[in-house]
Short mmCIF file of C-alpha atoms and ligand atoms in Angstrom, two decimals:
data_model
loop_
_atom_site.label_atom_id
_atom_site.label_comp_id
_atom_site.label_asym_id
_atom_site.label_seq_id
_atom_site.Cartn_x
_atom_site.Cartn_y
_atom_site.Cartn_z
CA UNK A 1 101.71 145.10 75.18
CA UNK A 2 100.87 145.25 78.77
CA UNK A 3 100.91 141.80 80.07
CA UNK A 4 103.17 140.05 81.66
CA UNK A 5 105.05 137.40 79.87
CA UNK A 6 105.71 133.75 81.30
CA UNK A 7 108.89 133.43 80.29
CA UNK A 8 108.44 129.12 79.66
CA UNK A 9 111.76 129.08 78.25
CA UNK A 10 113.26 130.10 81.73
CA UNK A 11 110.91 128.24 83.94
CA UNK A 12 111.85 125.35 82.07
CA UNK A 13 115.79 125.56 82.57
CA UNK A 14 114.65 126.74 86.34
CA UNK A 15 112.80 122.98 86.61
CA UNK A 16 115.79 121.19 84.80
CA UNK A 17 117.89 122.32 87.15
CA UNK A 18 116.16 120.80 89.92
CA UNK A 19 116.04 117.83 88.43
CA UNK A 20 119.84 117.80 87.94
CA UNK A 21 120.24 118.76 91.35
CA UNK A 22 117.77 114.99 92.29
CA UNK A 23 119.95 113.25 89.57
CA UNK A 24 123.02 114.43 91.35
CA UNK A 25 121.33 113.13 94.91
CA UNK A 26 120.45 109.87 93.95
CA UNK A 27 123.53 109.28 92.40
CA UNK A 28 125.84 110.24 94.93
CA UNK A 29 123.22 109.45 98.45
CA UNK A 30 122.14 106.10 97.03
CA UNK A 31 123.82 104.79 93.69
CA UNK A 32 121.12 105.33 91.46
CA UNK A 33 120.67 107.06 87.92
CA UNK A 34 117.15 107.17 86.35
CA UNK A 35 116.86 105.78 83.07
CA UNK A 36 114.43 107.03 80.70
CA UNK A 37 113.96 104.96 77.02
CA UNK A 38 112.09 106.55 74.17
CA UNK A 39 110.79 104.13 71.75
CA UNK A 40 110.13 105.45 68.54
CA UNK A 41 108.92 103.55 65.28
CA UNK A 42 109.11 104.93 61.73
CA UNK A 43 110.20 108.06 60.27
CA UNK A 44 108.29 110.63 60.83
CA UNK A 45 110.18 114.04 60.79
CA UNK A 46 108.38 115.83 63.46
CA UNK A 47 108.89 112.70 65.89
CA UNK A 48 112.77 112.64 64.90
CA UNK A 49 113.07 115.96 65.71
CA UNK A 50 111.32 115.75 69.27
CA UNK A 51 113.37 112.56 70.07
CA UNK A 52 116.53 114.09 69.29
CA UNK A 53 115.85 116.96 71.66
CA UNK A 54 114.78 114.69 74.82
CA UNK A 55 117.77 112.73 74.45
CA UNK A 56 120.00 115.64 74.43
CA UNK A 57 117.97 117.16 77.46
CA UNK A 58 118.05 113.83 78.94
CA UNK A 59 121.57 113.10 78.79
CA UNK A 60 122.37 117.07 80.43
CA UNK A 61 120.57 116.37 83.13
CA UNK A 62 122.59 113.77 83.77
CA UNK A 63 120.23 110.46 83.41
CA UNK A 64 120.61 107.64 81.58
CA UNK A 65 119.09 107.92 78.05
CA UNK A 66 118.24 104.97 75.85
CA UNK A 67 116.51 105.08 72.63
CA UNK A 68 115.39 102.05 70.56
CA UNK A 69 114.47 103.33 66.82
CA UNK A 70 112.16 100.72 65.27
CA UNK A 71 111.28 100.31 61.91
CA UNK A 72 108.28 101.41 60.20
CA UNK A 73 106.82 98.24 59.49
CA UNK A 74 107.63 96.83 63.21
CA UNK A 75 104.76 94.43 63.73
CA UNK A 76 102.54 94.90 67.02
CA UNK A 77 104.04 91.62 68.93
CA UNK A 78 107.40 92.95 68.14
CA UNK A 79 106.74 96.54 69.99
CA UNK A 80 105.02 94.89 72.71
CA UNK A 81 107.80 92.54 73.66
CA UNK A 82 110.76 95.78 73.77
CA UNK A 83 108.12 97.82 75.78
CA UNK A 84 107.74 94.25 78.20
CA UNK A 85 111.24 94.18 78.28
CA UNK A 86 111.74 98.02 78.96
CA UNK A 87 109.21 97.03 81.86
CA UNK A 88 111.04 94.63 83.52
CA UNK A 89 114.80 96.53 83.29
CA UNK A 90 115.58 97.76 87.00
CA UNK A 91 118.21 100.51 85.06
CA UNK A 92 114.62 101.88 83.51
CA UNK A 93 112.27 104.08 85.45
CA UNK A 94 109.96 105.64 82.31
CA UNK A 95 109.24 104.13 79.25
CA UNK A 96 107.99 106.71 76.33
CA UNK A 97 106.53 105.80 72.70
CA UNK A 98 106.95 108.41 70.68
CA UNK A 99 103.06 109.35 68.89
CA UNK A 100 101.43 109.02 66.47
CA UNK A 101 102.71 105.41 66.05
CA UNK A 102 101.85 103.91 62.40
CA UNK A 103 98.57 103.43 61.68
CA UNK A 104 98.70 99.48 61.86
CA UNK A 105 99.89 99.97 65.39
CA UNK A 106 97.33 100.14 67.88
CA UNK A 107 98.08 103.15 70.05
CA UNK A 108 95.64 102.56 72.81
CA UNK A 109 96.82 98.95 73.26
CA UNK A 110 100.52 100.20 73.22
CA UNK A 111 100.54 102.57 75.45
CA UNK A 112 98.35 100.08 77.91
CA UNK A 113 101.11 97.64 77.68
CA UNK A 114 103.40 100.30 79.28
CA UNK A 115 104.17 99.57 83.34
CA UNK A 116 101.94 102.38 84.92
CA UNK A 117 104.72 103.39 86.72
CA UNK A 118 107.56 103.60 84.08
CA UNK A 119 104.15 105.60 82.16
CA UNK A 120 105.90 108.93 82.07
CA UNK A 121 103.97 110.71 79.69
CA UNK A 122 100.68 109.81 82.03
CA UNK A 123 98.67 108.41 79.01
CA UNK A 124 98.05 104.94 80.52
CA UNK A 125 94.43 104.25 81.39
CA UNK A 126 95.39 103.55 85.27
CA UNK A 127 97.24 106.99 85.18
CA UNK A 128 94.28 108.89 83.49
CA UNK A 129 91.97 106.92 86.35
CA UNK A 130 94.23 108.33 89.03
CA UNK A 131 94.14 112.04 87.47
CA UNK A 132 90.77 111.87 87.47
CA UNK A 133 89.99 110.87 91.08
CA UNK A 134 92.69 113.15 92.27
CA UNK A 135 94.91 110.15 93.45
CA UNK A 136 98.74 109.90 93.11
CA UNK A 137 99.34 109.65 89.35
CA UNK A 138 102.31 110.28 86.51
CA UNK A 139 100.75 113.72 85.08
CA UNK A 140 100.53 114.06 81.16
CA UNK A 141 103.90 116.76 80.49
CA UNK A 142 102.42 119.52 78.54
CA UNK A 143 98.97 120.13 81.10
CA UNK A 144 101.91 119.74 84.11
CA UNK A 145 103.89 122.34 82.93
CA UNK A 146 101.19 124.55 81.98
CA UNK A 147 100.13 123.81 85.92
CA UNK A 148 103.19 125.01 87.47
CA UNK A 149 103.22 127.76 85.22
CA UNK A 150 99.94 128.80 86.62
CA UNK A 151 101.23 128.16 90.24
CA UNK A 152 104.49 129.96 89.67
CA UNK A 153 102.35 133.04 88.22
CA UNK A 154 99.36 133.04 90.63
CA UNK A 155 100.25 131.13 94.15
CA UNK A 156 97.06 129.51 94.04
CA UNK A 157 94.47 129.17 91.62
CA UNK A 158 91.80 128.04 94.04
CA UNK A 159 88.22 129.54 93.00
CA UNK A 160 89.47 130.74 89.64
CA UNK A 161 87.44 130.52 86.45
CA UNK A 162 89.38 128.40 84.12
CA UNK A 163 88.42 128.15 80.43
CA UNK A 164 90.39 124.73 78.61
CA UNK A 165 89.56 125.33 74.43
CA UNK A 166 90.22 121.67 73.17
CA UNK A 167 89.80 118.33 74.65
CA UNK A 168 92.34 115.94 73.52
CA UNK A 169 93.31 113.05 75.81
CA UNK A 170 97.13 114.52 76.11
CA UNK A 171 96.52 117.73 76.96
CA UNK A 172 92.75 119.07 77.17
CA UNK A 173 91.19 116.88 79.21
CA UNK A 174 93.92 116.44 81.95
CA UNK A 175 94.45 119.70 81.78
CA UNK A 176 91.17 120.24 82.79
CA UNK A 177 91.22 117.95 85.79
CA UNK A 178 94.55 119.34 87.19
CA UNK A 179 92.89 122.56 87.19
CA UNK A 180 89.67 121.10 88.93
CA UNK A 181 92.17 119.42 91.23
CA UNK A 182 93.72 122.72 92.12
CA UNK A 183 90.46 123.90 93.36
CA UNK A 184 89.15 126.14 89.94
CA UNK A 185 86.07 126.25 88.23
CA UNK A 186 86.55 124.48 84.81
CA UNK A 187 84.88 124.45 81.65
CA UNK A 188 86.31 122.96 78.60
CA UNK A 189 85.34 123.78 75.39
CA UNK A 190 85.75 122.41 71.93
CA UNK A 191 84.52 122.64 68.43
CA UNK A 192 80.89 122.52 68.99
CA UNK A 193 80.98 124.82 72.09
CA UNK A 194 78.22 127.26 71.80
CA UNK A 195 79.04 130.92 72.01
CA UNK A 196 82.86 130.36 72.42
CA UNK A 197 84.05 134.17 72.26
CA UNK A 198 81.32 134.65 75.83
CA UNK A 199 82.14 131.48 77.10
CA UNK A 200 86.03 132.37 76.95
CA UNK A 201 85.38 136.08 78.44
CA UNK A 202 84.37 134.60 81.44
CA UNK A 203 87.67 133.00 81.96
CA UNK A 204 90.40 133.83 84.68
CA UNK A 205 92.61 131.61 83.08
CA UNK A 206 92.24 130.56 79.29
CA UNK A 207 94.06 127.82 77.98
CA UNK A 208 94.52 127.46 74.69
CA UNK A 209 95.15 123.91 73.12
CA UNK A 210 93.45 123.15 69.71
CA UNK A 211 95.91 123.45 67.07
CA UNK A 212 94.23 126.31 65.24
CA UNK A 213 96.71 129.20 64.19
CA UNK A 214 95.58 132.36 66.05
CA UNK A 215 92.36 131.66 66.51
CA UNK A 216 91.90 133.20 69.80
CA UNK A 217 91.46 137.07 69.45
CA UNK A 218 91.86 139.62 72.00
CA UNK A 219 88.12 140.66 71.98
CA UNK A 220 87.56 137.22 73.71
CA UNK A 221 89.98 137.71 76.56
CA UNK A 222 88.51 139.37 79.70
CA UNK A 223 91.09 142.35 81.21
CA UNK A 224 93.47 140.60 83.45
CA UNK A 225 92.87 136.95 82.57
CA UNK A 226 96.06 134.54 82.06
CA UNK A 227 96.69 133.47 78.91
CA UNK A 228 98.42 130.30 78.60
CA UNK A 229 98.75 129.39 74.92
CA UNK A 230 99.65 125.44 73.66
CA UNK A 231 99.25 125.89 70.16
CA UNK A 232 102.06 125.17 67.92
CA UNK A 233 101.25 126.43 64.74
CA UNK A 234 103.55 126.62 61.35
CA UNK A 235 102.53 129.63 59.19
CA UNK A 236 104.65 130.35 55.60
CA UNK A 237 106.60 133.72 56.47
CA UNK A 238 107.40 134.95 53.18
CA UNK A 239 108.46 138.38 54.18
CA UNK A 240 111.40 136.22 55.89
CA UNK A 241 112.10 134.81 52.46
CA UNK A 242 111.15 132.78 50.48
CA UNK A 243 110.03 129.15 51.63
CA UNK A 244 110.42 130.18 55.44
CA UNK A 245 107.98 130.18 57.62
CA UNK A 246 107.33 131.09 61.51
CA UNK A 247 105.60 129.49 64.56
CA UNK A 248 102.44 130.81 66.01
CA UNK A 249 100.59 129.58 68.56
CA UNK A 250 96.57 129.17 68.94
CA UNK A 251 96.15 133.28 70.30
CA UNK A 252 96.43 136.14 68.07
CA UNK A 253 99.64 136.87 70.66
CA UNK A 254 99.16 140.97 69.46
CA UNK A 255 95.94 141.34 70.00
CA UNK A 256 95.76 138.95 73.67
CA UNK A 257 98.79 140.83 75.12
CA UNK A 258 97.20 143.78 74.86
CA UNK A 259 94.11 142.66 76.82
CA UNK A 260 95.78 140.01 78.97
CA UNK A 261 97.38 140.18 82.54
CA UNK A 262 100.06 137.40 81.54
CA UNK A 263 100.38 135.52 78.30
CA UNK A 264 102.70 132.80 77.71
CA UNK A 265 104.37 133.48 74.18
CA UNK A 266 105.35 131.09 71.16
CA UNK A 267 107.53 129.72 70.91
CA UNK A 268 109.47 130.01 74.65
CA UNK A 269 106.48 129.50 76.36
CA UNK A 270 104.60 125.89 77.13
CA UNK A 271 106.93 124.03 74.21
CA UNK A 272 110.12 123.99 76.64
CA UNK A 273 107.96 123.41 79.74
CA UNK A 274 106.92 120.30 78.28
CA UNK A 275 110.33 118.39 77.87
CA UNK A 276 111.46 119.88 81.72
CA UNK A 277 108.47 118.17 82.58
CA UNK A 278 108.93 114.94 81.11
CA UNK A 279 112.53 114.92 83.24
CA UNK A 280 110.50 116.16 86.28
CA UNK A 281 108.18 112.56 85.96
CA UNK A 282 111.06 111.19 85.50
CA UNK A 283 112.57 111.32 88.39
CA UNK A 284 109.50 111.23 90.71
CA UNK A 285 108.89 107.66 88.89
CA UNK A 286 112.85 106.65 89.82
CA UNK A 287 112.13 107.88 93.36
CA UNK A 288 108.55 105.96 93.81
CA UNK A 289 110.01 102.92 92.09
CA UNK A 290 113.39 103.33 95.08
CA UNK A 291 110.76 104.01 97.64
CA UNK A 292 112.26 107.27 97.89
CA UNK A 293 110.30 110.74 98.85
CA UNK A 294 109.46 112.82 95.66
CA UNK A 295 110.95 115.95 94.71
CA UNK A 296 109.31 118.94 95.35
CA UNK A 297 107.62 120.74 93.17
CA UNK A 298 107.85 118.85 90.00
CA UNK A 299 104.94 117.05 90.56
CA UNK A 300 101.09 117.58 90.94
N1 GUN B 401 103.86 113.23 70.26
C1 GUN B 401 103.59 114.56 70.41
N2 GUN B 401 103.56 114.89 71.71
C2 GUN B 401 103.81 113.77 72.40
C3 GUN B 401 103.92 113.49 73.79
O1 GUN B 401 103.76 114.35 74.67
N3 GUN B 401 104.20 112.20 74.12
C4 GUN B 401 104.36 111.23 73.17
N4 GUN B 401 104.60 110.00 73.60
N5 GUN B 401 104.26 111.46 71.88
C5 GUN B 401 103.99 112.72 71.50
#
């Protein structure tokens, strides 16, 4: 291997830590704690398992963590009212529901109903509106931590040619306007993209977001470029034993490493960024809802 690896596991306890140190501030300066609920409905075991782990983050960094578990066949006017509730509660500063919500849930409508500014995962319609004219907004987690990755690894990014595979509202398309906002040339590409293996040797900066095990080789990365991998990808690992399996992400990690200048791995690289992130808006929502200046740093 000769790139560099972004070590997302320790960026991400580097930009918890900061936010502690804002949680400790407002507490002690001005009497505050930020509040963050997390409203998930039904069972599903993936959700559980990401719910548990941004309580437990939540509650070390010393906020106030609420969590409202709803059952699976939670009618619409029911969710609307907690999240109109969870709007009007001074004690909370974001509001998250958990996705995919059950299919007789409508998700677009849901996560409209969410205050703007309590919208910490940034999938409101004003927030993607702000994104997208480069105006104050709360910043989807997973394309903000990728960002600062890219900051932390670069300084600036300015001019840079920036390849986004995948265009999903949560994380390809903003991720492709952060980029743009930081001054790079962007192209996103996606399932019907033409000539993907040239179109991704071009790139400065590939960014990988599909959900496709591997399917990035290292023939398609150009010497040098930054590799910043979102995939999270379950394969079966039999020669771990039997029934286990491993994660991968969307880059053949081998094969990019050996090409690449840096390379974010999997897991340890975006996953934990994305959770530190979620904190991060966090806070700056508690400080724009105190009139408060924004930490520095965790934002866009
Ligand atoms: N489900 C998977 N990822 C996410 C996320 O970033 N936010 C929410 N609300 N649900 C998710």
């Amino acid at each position: 291997m000769t790139a560099t690896l972004i070590d997302g596991k320790a960026f991400a306890a580097k930009v918890r830590a900061q936010v502690a140190e804002h949680v400790t501030r407002l507490k002690t300066d001005h009497a505050i704690t930020p509040g963050l609920a997390v409203v998930l409905v039904g069972e599903d075991p993936a959700s559980q398992v990401y719910v548990r782990s941004k309580r437990k983050m939540t509650t070390e960094v010393g906020m106030k963590s609420v969590e409202h578990r709803l059952d699976a066949e939670t009618a619409e006017a029911d969710l609307l009212a907690l999240i109109d509730t969870l709007n009007t509660d001074p004690e909370i500063h974001g509001i998250l529901v958990q996705l995919p919500l059950p299919k007789h849930l409508n998700e677009d409508l849901v996560i409209n109903a969410i205050d703007p500014a309590k919208d910490v995962d940034g999938f409101h319609i004003s927030n993607v509106g702000l994104l997208g004219t480069g105006q104050k907004s709360m910043v989807p987690c997973t394309p903000l931590g990728c960002l600062m990755m890219l900051r932390e690894h670069h300084g600036s990014i300015s001019g840079l040619d920036a390849v986004v595979i995948g265009r999903s509202n949560i994380v390809g398309k903003p991720m492709a306007q952060l980029l743009l906002n930081d001054s790079a040339t962007v192209t996103i590409a996606h399932s019907r993209t033409k000539e993907l293996a040239d179109v991704v040797r071009r790139a400065d900066i590939v960014v990988a977001a599909v959900g496709r095990p591997q399917m990035v080789p290292g023939d398609w990365i150009k010497p040098g470029a930054t590799v910043i991998d979102v995939g999270i990808n379950r394969l079966d690992a039999p020669e771990k034993g039997e029934g286990k399996t491993r994660l991968v992400g969307d880059v053949d990690f081998d094969s990019c490493a050996a090409v690449a200048g840096a390379i974010t791995p999997v897991p340890g690289g975006v996953g934990p960024m994305t959770i530190a992130c979620l904190l991060a808006n966090t806070v700056t929502a508690c400080c724009r809802a105190n009139g408060l200046p924004e930490p520095e740093g965790l934002t866009a």
